[in-house]
């Protein structure tokens, strides 16, 4: 687990990313921030059938929101939908099947969604992928990059016109504190050079998500963009991708509901929308995207180059 051998990351993670840290942080939360009804507002949540995604969908459904669950596995998605409807009484919960690693299908899905639905108020980019070894999709793209970066970029970019036509539009991306040990690198997006370390590749993708959020915010001032770190959360994805870490840290991991708290706050509260767009959050608070004295800062040119590379790559898969 090379990601967790970084001392600065580990010290910060032990002190701030655990269940106990969430409990401590929650003492300053303003309860009325989440005492809202979002009836009539539409929320798209990727990876909504388990973990943070399902907890987010459940919380927003309880507040009356229309939920669009974007999931890879139909059976698991339908099972999760049934749980959400049963617990919340909200039947406005819809399942859409999409594998974000299938690049051309991401475009096709987003374009079809825009044709069918007149509004989307909030997009929550939650789905993610950690690979134990390098693999490519049918289009020749490294799978975790296709899911975590290019798929997210295409889905967001394609849905921006629909978001811009909707009231109080927001885009929230679930990143990871792992990005704190990564400087933006744009010269090896496909991870095809050097040894493949899945956790470090994932952390790099999470850094790229932070940069994408900042750049989208600059380009689309009427949409509120945010990116957040949920802390160390006990989810099936973590258990499957990092079994040793999950086993050793299990007692300190946050629940999916605790991991989802800031996502929900960013998605529904008036307070979140009063903050500047494009910022990084942890436990309902804006935090730095770099550790103190970190070497992880990148130039404006590098950040703009990432967006240009993604745009060019995305266009090669865009339906005509």
Short mmCIF file of C-alpha atoms in Angstrom, two decimals:
data_model
loop_
_atom_site.label_atom_id
_atom_site.label_comp_id
_atom_site.label_asym_id
_atom_site.label_seq_id
_atom_site.Cartn_x
_atom_site.Cartn_y
_atom_site.Cartn_z
CA UNK A 1 0.00 0.00 0.00
CA UNK A 2 2.42 2.64 -1.24
CA UNK A 3 -0.16 5.41 -0.86
CA UNK A 4 -0.19 4.97 2.89
CA UNK A 5 3.58 4.80 3.30
CA UNK A 6 3.83 8.55 2.67
CA UNK A 7 4.43 9.97 6.16
CA UNK A 8 2.72 13.35 5.69
CA UNK A 9 -0.32 11.65 4.21
CA UNK A 10 -0.44 9.07 6.99
CA UNK A 11 -0.17 11.61 9.81
CA UNK A 12 -2.90 13.75 8.29
CA UNK A 13 -5.01 10.68 7.57
CA UNK A 14 -4.75 9.27 11.08
CA UNK A 15 -5.76 12.57 12.64
CA UNK A 16 -8.41 13.83 10.22
CA UNK A 17 -9.89 11.07 8.07
CA UNK A 18 -11.19 8.61 10.67
CA UNK A 19 -14.61 8.02 12.19
CA UNK A 20 -13.58 9.77 15.41
CA UNK A 21 -12.51 12.84 13.45
CA UNK A 22 -15.92 12.98 11.80
CA UNK A 23 -17.65 12.78 15.16
CA UNK A 24 -15.47 15.63 16.43
CA UNK A 25 -16.08 17.73 13.32
CA UNK A 26 -19.83 17.14 13.42
CA UNK A 27 -20.08 19.07 16.69
CA UNK A 28 -19.71 22.30 14.72
CA UNK A 29 -22.21 21.34 11.98
CA UNK A 30 -25.28 23.57 11.65
CA UNK A 31 -28.27 21.23 11.83
CA UNK A 32 -30.65 23.52 9.96
CA UNK A 33 -28.36 23.40 6.90
CA UNK A 34 -29.87 20.02 6.05
CA UNK A 35 -33.39 20.75 7.26
CA UNK A 36 -34.58 21.41 3.71
CA UNK A 37 -37.00 19.98 1.19
CA UNK A 38 -35.65 19.43 -2.31
CA UNK A 39 -38.91 18.23 -3.83
CA UNK A 40 -38.95 19.03 -7.52
CA UNK A 41 -35.16 19.06 -7.82
CA UNK A 42 -33.38 16.35 -9.82
CA UNK A 43 -30.14 14.72 -8.69
CA UNK A 44 -27.94 12.39 -10.75
CA UNK A 45 -25.64 10.18 -8.67
CA UNK A 46 -23.09 7.87 -10.25
CA UNK A 47 -22.22 4.68 -8.40
CA UNK A 48 -25.45 5.01 -6.43
CA UNK A 49 -26.07 1.34 -5.64
CA UNK A 50 -23.68 1.01 -2.68
CA UNK A 51 -21.41 2.82 -0.26
CA UNK A 52 -21.27 6.61 -0.33
CA UNK A 53 -23.42 6.79 -3.48
CA UNK A 54 -26.29 4.82 -1.98
CA UNK A 55 -26.08 6.72 1.32
CA UNK A 56 -26.23 9.99 -0.64
CA UNK A 57 -29.20 8.83 -2.70
CA UNK A 58 -31.02 7.68 0.45
CA UNK A 59 -30.47 10.99 2.25
CA UNK A 60 -31.59 13.12 -0.69
CA UNK A 61 -34.60 10.88 -1.42
CA UNK A 62 -35.71 11.43 2.19
CA UNK A 63 -35.76 15.14 1.45
CA UNK A 64 -38.03 14.64 -1.56
CA UNK A 65 -35.50 14.88 -4.36
CA UNK A 66 -35.86 13.07 -7.68
CA UNK A 67 -32.99 10.60 -7.89
CA UNK A 68 -31.31 9.36 -11.05
CA UNK A 69 -29.10 6.42 -10.06
CA UNK A 70 -26.36 5.80 -12.63
CA UNK A 71 -24.97 2.32 -12.01
CA UNK A 72 -22.98 -0.36 -13.76
CA UNK A 73 -24.79 -3.46 -12.44
CA UNK A 74 -28.54 -3.64 -13.13
CA UNK A 75 -29.41 -6.19 -10.44
CA UNK A 76 -27.53 -4.34 -7.70
CA UNK A 77 -28.99 -1.04 -8.85
CA UNK A 78 -32.57 -2.30 -8.79
CA UNK A 79 -32.01 -3.82 -5.36
CA UNK A 80 -30.65 -0.53 -4.06
CA UNK A 81 -33.54 1.38 -5.63
CA UNK A 82 -36.02 -0.89 -3.88
CA UNK A 83 -34.26 -0.23 -0.55
CA UNK A 84 -34.35 3.53 -1.09
CA UNK A 85 -38.03 3.58 -2.11
CA UNK A 86 -39.00 1.34 0.81
CA UNK A 87 -37.13 3.39 3.41
CA UNK A 88 -38.00 6.86 2.12
CA UNK A 89 -41.42 6.39 0.54
CA UNK A 90 -40.10 8.39 -2.40
CA UNK A 91 -40.93 6.67 -5.69
CA UNK A 92 -39.15 9.28 -7.81
CA UNK A 93 -36.04 7.12 -7.99
CA UNK A 94 -34.87 6.01 -11.43
CA UNK A 95 -32.18 3.55 -12.49
CA UNK A 96 -29.89 4.14 -15.46
CA UNK A 97 -27.35 1.50 -16.46
CA UNK A 98 -23.96 2.82 -17.54
CA UNK A 99 -20.37 1.64 -17.17
CA UNK A 100 -18.31 4.83 -17.00
CA UNK A 101 -15.28 2.96 -18.33
CA UNK A 102 -17.07 2.55 -21.69
CA UNK A 103 -16.18 5.93 -23.09
CA UNK A 104 -18.42 6.17 -26.14
CA UNK A 105 -21.41 4.96 -24.12
CA UNK A 106 -20.90 7.80 -21.63
CA UNK A 107 -21.45 10.29 -24.43
CA UNK A 108 -24.46 8.34 -25.71
CA UNK A 109 -26.00 8.14 -22.25
CA UNK A 110 -25.59 11.85 -21.51
CA UNK A 111 -26.99 12.91 -24.88
CA UNK A 112 -29.99 10.59 -24.46
CA UNK A 113 -30.60 11.88 -20.93
CA UNK A 114 -30.71 15.47 -22.19
CA UNK A 115 -33.27 14.52 -24.81
CA UNK A 116 -35.52 12.78 -22.28
CA UNK A 117 -35.32 15.06 -19.24
CA UNK A 118 -35.94 18.79 -19.07
CA UNK A 119 -33.97 19.51 -15.91
CA UNK A 120 -31.01 18.34 -13.86
CA UNK A 121 -30.24 20.44 -10.82
CA UNK A 122 -27.35 18.49 -9.32
CA UNK A 123 -24.77 16.07 -10.72
CA UNK A 124 -22.86 14.01 -8.15
CA UNK A 125 -19.79 12.31 -9.61
CA UNK A 126 -19.27 9.52 -7.09
CA UNK A 127 -18.36 6.38 -9.06
CA UNK A 128 -14.69 5.43 -9.04
CA UNK A 129 -12.35 2.59 -9.84
CA UNK A 130 -9.11 1.29 -8.33
CA UNK A 131 -7.35 -1.35 -10.42
CA UNK A 132 -4.88 -3.84 -8.94
CA UNK A 133 -3.22 -4.18 -12.34
CA UNK A 134 -3.32 -2.24 -15.57
CA UNK A 135 -6.18 -3.15 -17.87
CA UNK A 136 -7.69 -1.46 -20.92
CA UNK A 137 -11.26 -1.08 -22.13
CA UNK A 138 -12.55 -2.03 -25.57
CA UNK A 139 -11.44 1.38 -26.86
CA UNK A 140 -7.84 0.89 -25.73
CA UNK A 141 -7.99 3.26 -22.76
CA UNK A 142 -6.66 2.35 -19.32
CA UNK A 143 -9.80 1.43 -17.40
CA UNK A 144 -9.40 3.45 -14.21
CA UNK A 145 -8.49 6.57 -16.22
CA UNK A 146 -11.53 5.98 -18.43
CA UNK A 147 -13.77 5.76 -15.35
CA UNK A 148 -12.26 8.25 -12.92
CA UNK A 149 -11.18 10.97 -15.31
CA UNK A 150 -12.37 10.80 -18.92
CA UNK A 151 -15.81 9.36 -18.13
CA UNK A 152 -16.33 11.98 -15.44
CA UNK A 153 -15.15 14.72 -17.79
CA UNK A 154 -17.47 13.62 -20.61
CA UNK A 155 -20.51 13.17 -18.36
CA UNK A 156 -20.01 16.56 -16.74
CA UNK A 157 -19.24 18.41 -19.96
CA UNK A 158 -22.19 16.91 -21.82
CA UNK A 159 -24.65 17.66 -19.02
CA UNK A 160 -23.51 21.27 -18.44
CA UNK A 161 -26.06 22.73 -20.92
CA UNK A 162 -28.89 20.94 -19.07
CA UNK A 163 -27.53 22.02 -15.70
CA UNK A 164 -27.25 25.63 -16.88
CA UNK A 165 -30.95 25.65 -17.80
CA UNK A 166 -31.93 24.36 -14.35
CA UNK A 167 -32.38 26.24 -11.07
CA UNK A 168 -29.45 26.46 -8.65
CA UNK A 169 -27.26 23.98 -10.57
CA UNK A 170 -24.45 22.19 -8.76
CA UNK A 171 -21.78 19.60 -9.56
CA UNK A 172 -20.13 17.68 -6.72
CA UNK A 173 -17.26 15.27 -7.25
CA UNK A 174 -16.22 12.70 -4.64
CA UNK A 175 -12.43 12.76 -4.66
CA UNK A 176 -9.98 11.38 -2.09
CA UNK A 177 -7.38 12.68 0.32
CA UNK A 178 -4.99 10.40 -1.54
CA UNK A 179 -4.61 13.20 -4.07
CA UNK A 180 -2.64 15.13 -1.42
CA UNK A 181 0.41 12.98 -2.20
CA UNK A 182 0.15 13.63 -5.94
CA UNK A 183 1.28 16.49 -8.16
CA UNK A 184 -0.67 16.80 -11.40
CA UNK A 185 1.03 14.77 -14.13
CA UNK A 186 -0.24 14.96 -17.67
CA UNK A 187 2.52 13.09 -19.49
CA UNK A 188 1.34 9.57 -18.65
CA UNK A 189 -2.46 9.72 -18.54
CA UNK A 190 -2.78 6.09 -19.65
CA UNK A 191 -0.30 4.81 -17.03
CA UNK A 192 1.47 2.84 -19.74
CA UNK A 193 4.99 3.80 -18.69
CA UNK A 194 6.77 2.53 -15.61
CA UNK A 195 5.46 0.16 -12.94
CA UNK A 196 1.70 0.22 -12.46
CA UNK A 197 0.71 0.98 -8.85
CA UNK A 198 -3.08 1.01 -8.69
CA UNK A 199 -3.38 3.09 -5.52
CA UNK A 200 -1.01 5.77 -6.80
CA UNK A 201 -2.75 5.82 -10.19
CA UNK A 202 -6.05 6.29 -8.33
CA UNK A 203 -4.54 9.10 -6.24
CA UNK A 204 -3.33 10.82 -9.42
CA UNK A 205 -6.81 10.57 -10.89
CA UNK A 206 -8.20 12.17 -7.75
CA UNK A 207 -5.73 15.06 -8.17
CA UNK A 208 -6.93 15.39 -11.75
CA UNK A 209 -10.53 15.55 -10.50
CA UNK A 210 -9.62 18.46 -8.22
CA UNK A 211 -8.01 20.32 -11.14
CA UNK A 212 -11.01 19.57 -13.39
CA UNK A 213 -13.36 20.98 -10.77
CA UNK A 214 -11.33 24.18 -10.49
CA UNK A 215 -11.20 24.58 -14.26
CA UNK A 216 -14.90 23.84 -14.79
CA UNK A 217 -15.73 26.42 -12.13
CA UNK A 218 -13.74 29.07 -13.97
CA UNK A 219 -15.42 28.28 -17.29
CA UNK A 220 -19.02 28.00 -16.04
CA UNK A 221 -19.69 30.69 -13.47
CA UNK A 222 -23.43 30.00 -13.15
CA UNK A 223 -22.90 26.42 -11.90
CA UNK A 224 -21.59 25.78 -8.39
CA UNK A 225 -18.79 23.21 -8.61
CA UNK A 226 -17.23 21.50 -5.60
CA UNK A 227 -15.01 18.52 -4.86
CA UNK A 228 -14.70 16.73 -1.55
CA UNK A 229 -12.85 14.11 0.46
CA UNK A 230 -15.16 11.76 2.40
CA UNK A 231 -12.48 10.47 4.78
CA UNK A 232 -11.70 6.79 5.24
CA UNK A 233 -15.04 5.07 4.64
CA UNK A 234 -16.08 1.44 5.09
CA UNK A 235 -17.41 0.66 1.61
CA UNK A 236 -17.43 -2.46 -0.60
CA UNK A 237 -15.09 -0.67 -3.01
CA UNK A 238 -12.46 -0.12 -0.31
CA UNK A 239 -12.83 -3.67 1.00
CA UNK A 240 -12.39 -5.15 -2.48
CA UNK A 241 -9.64 -2.86 -3.75
CA UNK A 242 -7.59 -2.54 -0.55
CA UNK A 243 -8.31 -5.60 1.61
CA UNK A 244 -5.22 -5.26 3.84
CA UNK A 245 -5.93 -1.60 4.55
CA UNK A 246 -9.61 -2.33 5.14
CA UNK A 247 -8.82 -5.15 7.54
CA UNK A 248 -6.28 -3.18 9.58
CA UNK A 249 -8.30 0.07 9.72
CA UNK A 250 -11.81 -1.34 9.94
CA UNK A 251 -12.51 -0.11 13.47
CA UNK A 252 -11.52 3.45 12.49
CA UNK A 253 -13.39 3.70 9.20
CA UNK A 254 -16.35 6.02 8.77
CA UNK A 255 -19.78 4.69 7.91
CA UNK A 256 -21.09 5.33 4.38
CA UNK A 257 -23.54 7.85 5.88
CA UNK A 258 -20.68 9.76 7.52
CA UNK A 259 -18.73 9.65 4.25
CA UNK A 260 -21.76 10.97 2.39
CA UNK A 261 -22.54 13.80 4.82
CA UNK A 262 -20.51 16.49 3.06
CA UNK A 263 -21.76 15.33 -0.35
CA UNK A 264 -25.34 15.78 0.80
CA UNK A 265 -24.51 19.13 2.42
CA UNK A 266 -22.91 20.37 -0.80
CA UNK A 267 -25.86 19.11 -2.85
CA UNK A 268 -28.79 20.52 -0.87
CA UNK A 269 -27.80 23.22 1.61
CA UNK A 270 -28.07 26.95 0.97
CA UNK A 271 -24.93 27.43 3.05
CA UNK A 272 -22.75 25.44 0.63
CA UNK A 273 -23.83 27.52 -2.35
CA UNK A 274 -22.70 30.74 -0.64
CA UNK A 275 -19.08 29.54 -0.77
CA UNK A 276 -16.90 30.14 -3.84
CA UNK A 277 -17.22 27.64 -6.67
CA UNK A 278 -14.44 25.17 -7.43
CA UNK A 279 -13.27 24.52 -3.85
CA UNK A 280 -12.23 21.34 -2.02
CA UNK A 281 -14.13 20.24 1.11
CA UNK A 282 -13.77 17.94 4.05
CA UNK A 283 -16.42 17.65 6.79
CA UNK A 284 -18.45 20.63 5.46
CA UNK A 285 -15.44 22.91 5.51
CA UNK A 286 -13.28 24.29 2.71
CA UNK A 287 -9.74 22.93 3.04
CA UNK A 288 -6.50 23.25 1.10
CA UNK A 289 -5.83 20.98 -1.86
CA UNK A 290 -2.18 20.71 -0.75
CA UNK A 291 -0.40 19.70 2.43
CA UNK A 292 1.70 22.44 4.11
CA UNK A 293 5.00 23.04 2.30
CA UNK A 294 3.93 20.51 -0.32
CA UNK A 295 5.60 20.01 -3.68
CA UNK A 296 2.28 19.16 -5.31
CA UNK A 297 1.40 22.56 -6.79
CA UNK A 298 1.09 22.79 -10.58
CA UNK A 299 1.11 25.70 -12.99
CA UNK A 300 -1.92 27.25 -14.65
CA UNK A 301 -0.49 26.12 -17.97
CA UNK A 302 -0.32 22.49 -16.83
CA UNK A 303 -3.88 22.62 -15.53
CA UNK A 304 -5.18 24.13 -18.76
CA UNK A 305 -3.23 21.51 -20.70
CA UNK A 306 -5.00 18.72 -18.83
CA UNK A 307 -8.38 20.12 -19.87
CA UNK A 308 -7.22 20.48 -23.45
CA UNK A 309 -5.94 16.89 -23.57
CA UNK A 310 -9.19 15.58 -22.09
CA UNK A 311 -11.26 17.62 -24.52
CA UNK A 312 -9.33 16.34 -27.53
CA UNK A 313 -9.52 12.74 -26.32
CA UNK A 314 -13.21 13.00 -25.47
CA UNK A 315 -14.04 14.32 -28.95
CA UNK A 316 -12.58 11.22 -30.58
CA UNK A 317 -15.37 9.19 -28.96
CA UNK A 318 -18.19 11.70 -29.38
CA UNK A 319 -21.15 10.48 -31.46
CA UNK A 320 -21.87 12.47 -34.60
#
